[in-house]
């Protein structure tokens, strides 16, 4: 399959949120209708880029996997298609989440990182549903629970919190900055 691209962005070796940060910046240099190829090695970048494109009106065309490199293709939206980027309005920080956990309060922690990230360190009791699977698996969560959504940096969790709110969940908080700065207890599930 041959895809004509106007710009190639190298985001290989970068972890979330950097592939999406670099993509946002490069998209401002494209004309409406032009296509960008984002080359990344972060497995979570597929869900990130899809969610970001959907939230901004840009068109996610697809991803091609070549070895360890993921090539994501986006088409820049026209002015009529473009949507202002939104963020989930309900945010909490790591200290508040730790207080909830230490106080044995009823709180559901939803970790939307990829399974490998989760396996190497997660909050005890956290439910792992990667962002890319949330649309199909949201029914595994209880709509009446207080849900704290976490990822590595706060980016994927923001998209996940918005998706859950659109599905009727009313008590959802995005945890920032995310697991990269978590100092509370962790479990590992790799062998």
Coordinates of C-alpha atoms in Angstrom, one line a residue:
X1 CA 0.0 0.0 0.0
X2 CA 1.4 3.4 -1.0
X3 CA 0.3 6.4 0.9
X4 CA 1.2 9.9 -0.3
X5 CA 2.4 12.0 2.6
X6 CA 3.2 15.7 2.9
X7 CA 5.3 15.4 6.0
X8 CA 7.0 12.6 8.0
X9 CA 7.5 13.1 11.7
X10 CA 10.0 10.9 13.5
X11 CA 8.8 10.2 17.1
X12 CA 10.6 6.8 17.4
X13 CA 12.0 6.1 20.9
X14 CA 9.7 8.7 22.5
X15 CA 7.3 7.8 25.3
X16 CA 3.8 9.2 25.9
X17 CA 3.0 12.1 25.8
X18 CA 5.8 13.1 23.4
X19 CA 4.6 11.5 20.1
X20 CA 1.3 13.3 20.5
X21 CA 2.9 16.6 21.6
X22 CA 5.2 16.5 18.5
X23 CA 2.2 15.6 16.3
X24 CA 0.1 18.6 17.5
X25 CA 3.0 20.9 16.8
X26 CA 3.6 19.5 13.3
X27 CA -0.1 19.6 12.4
X28 CA 0.0 23.4 12.7
X29 CA 2.4 23.5 9.8
X30 CA 0.2 21.5 7.4
X31 CA -2.5 22.8 5.1
X32 CA -6.0 21.4 5.4
X33 CA -6.2 18.0 3.6
X34 CA -2.5 17.3 3.8
X35 CA -1.3 14.0 5.3
X36 CA 1.3 13.4 7.9
X37 CA 3.1 10.2 8.7
X38 CA 4.1 9.8 12.4
X39 CA 6.7 7.2 13.0
X40 CA 6.6 5.9 16.6
X41 CA 7.7 3.0 18.7
X42 CA 5.5 3.6 21.7
X43 CA 2.7 1.0 21.5
X44 CA 0.3 3.4 23.2
X45 CA 0.7 6.0 20.5
X46 CA -1.9 4.3 18.3
X47 CA -4.7 4.9 20.8
X48 CA -3.3 8.4 21.7
X49 CA -3.2 9.5 18.0
X50 CA -6.7 8.0 17.2
X51 CA -8.2 9.7 20.3
X52 CA -6.5 13.0 19.6
X53 CA -7.6 13.1 16.0
X54 CA -11.2 12.3 16.9
X55 CA -11.3 15.0 19.5
X56 CA -9.9 17.7 17.2
X57 CA -11.7 16.8 13.9
X58 CA -8.5 15.6 12.2
X59 CA -8.9 12.3 10.3
X60 CA -7.1 9.2 11.5
X61 CA -6.4 7.3 8.4
X62 CA -4.7 4.2 9.9
X63 CA -1.6 2.7 11.1
X64 CA 0.9 0.4 9.4
X65 CA 3.3 -1.7 11.5
X66 CA 6.8 -2.2 10.0
X67 CA 9.0 -4.2 12.4
X68 CA 9.0 -2.2 15.7
X69 CA 7.9 1.0 14.0
X70 CA 4.3 2.1 13.9
X71 CA 3.5 4.5 11.0
X72 CA 0.4 6.5 11.8
X73 CA -1.4 8.5 9.1
X74 CA -3.4 11.6 9.8
X75 CA -5.2 14.0 7.4
X76 CA -5.4 17.6 8.6
X77 CA -8.9 18.9 9.0
X78 CA -10.3 21.8 7.1
X79 CA -11.5 24.8 9.1
X80 CA -15.1 23.5 8.9
X81 CA -14.1 20.0 10.2
X82 CA -11.8 21.3 13.0
X83 CA -13.0 21.1 16.6
X84 CA -11.4 23.0 19.5
X85 CA -9.4 20.6 21.6
X86 CA -11.1 19.8 24.9
X87 CA -9.9 18.5 28.2
X88 CA -11.8 16.6 30.8
X89 CA -12.8 19.2 33.4
X90 CA -12.5 17.0 36.5
X91 CA -8.9 16.5 37.4
X92 CA -7.2 15.2 40.6
X93 CA -3.6 14.9 41.6
X94 CA -1.6 11.9 42.7
X95 CA -1.6 13.0 46.4
X96 CA -5.4 13.1 46.5
X97 CA -5.6 9.7 44.9
X98 CA -3.1 8.3 47.4
X99 CA -5.2 9.8 50.3
X100 CA -8.3 8.0 48.9
X101 CA -6.5 4.7 48.7
X102 CA -4.8 5.0 52.1
X103 CA -8.2 6.0 53.6
X104 CA -9.7 2.8 52.2
X105 CA -12.3 4.9 50.4
X106 CA -14.4 3.3 47.7
X107 CA -12.7 4.5 44.5
X108 CA -12.1 2.7 41.2
X109 CA -8.7 3.2 39.7
X110 CA -8.8 2.7 35.9
X111 CA -5.3 2.3 34.4
X112 CA -5.5 2.9 30.6
X113 CA -1.9 2.2 29.8
X114 CA -0.8 -0.7 27.6
X115 CA -0.6 -4.2 29.3
X116 CA 3.2 -4.2 29.3
X117 CA 3.3 -0.8 31.1
X118 CA 0.7 -2.0 33.6
X119 CA 2.6 -5.3 34.2
X120 CA 5.8 -3.5 35.3
X121 CA 4.1 -1.4 37.9
X122 CA 0.5 -0.4 38.8
X123 CA -1.6 0.8 41.7
X124 CA -2.8 -2.2 43.7
X125 CA -6.4 -3.0 42.7
X126 CA -6.3 -0.9 39.5
X127 CA -8.3 -2.2 36.6
X128 CA -6.3 -2.3 33.3
X129 CA -8.3 -1.4 30.2
X130 CA -5.9 0.2 27.6
X131 CA -7.3 3.3 26.0
X132 CA -7.6 1.6 22.6
X133 CA -9.9 -1.1 24.1
X134 CA -12.1 1.2 26.3
X135 CA -14.8 1.8 23.7
X136 CA -15.4 -2.0 23.6
X137 CA -14.9 -2.7 27.3
X138 CA -16.4 0.3 29.2
X139 CA -19.3 -1.9 30.4
X140 CA -16.8 -3.7 32.7
X141 CA -17.0 -0.5 34.9
X142 CA -19.8 0.5 37.2
X143 CA -21.3 3.9 36.1
X144 CA -22.1 4.8 39.7
X145 CA -18.5 4.3 41.0
X146 CA -16.1 7.2 41.5
X147 CA -13.5 6.5 38.8
X148 CA -10.0 7.8 38.8
X149 CA -8.4 7.3 35.4
X150 CA -4.6 7.1 35.2
X151 CA -2.0 6.6 32.5
X152 CA 1.7 7.4 32.3
X153 CA 1.4 11.2 32.0
X154 CA -2.2 12.3 32.1
X155 CA -2.7 12.4 28.3
X156 CA -4.4 9.0 27.6
X157 CA -6.3 9.2 30.8
X158 CA -7.7 12.6 29.7
X159 CA -9.1 11.0 26.5
X160 CA -10.4 8.0 28.5
X161 CA -12.1 10.3 31.0
X162 CA -13.8 12.1 28.2
X163 CA -15.0 8.8 26.6
X164 CA -16.4 7.6 29.9
X165 CA -18.3 10.9 30.4
X166 CA -19.8 10.6 26.9
X167 CA -20.9 7.1 27.9
X168 CA -22.9 8.4 30.9
X169 CA -20.3 8.0 33.6
X170 CA -20.8 11.0 35.9
X171 CA -18.1 10.8 38.6
X172 CA -14.8 10.5 36.5
X173 CA -11.5 12.2 37.4
X174 CA -8.4 12.4 35.3
X175 CA -5.3 11.8 37.5
X176 CA -2.4 14.0 36.6
X177 CA 0.5 13.8 36.1
X178 CA 0.2 10.0 36.1
X179 CA 2.2 6.8 36.9
X180 CA 5.6 8.4 35.9
X181 CA 5.4 10.4 39.1
X182 CA 3.5 7.9 41.3
X183 CA 5.3 7.3 44.6
X184 CA 2.5 5.3 46.3
X185 CA 2.4 1.5 46.5
X186 CA 2.7 -0.5 43.3
X187 CA 2.2 -4.1 42.3
X188 CA 3.8 -5.9 39.4
X189 CA 2.1 -8.7 37.4
X190 CA 4.9 -9.8 35.1
X191 CA 6.7 -13.1 35.7

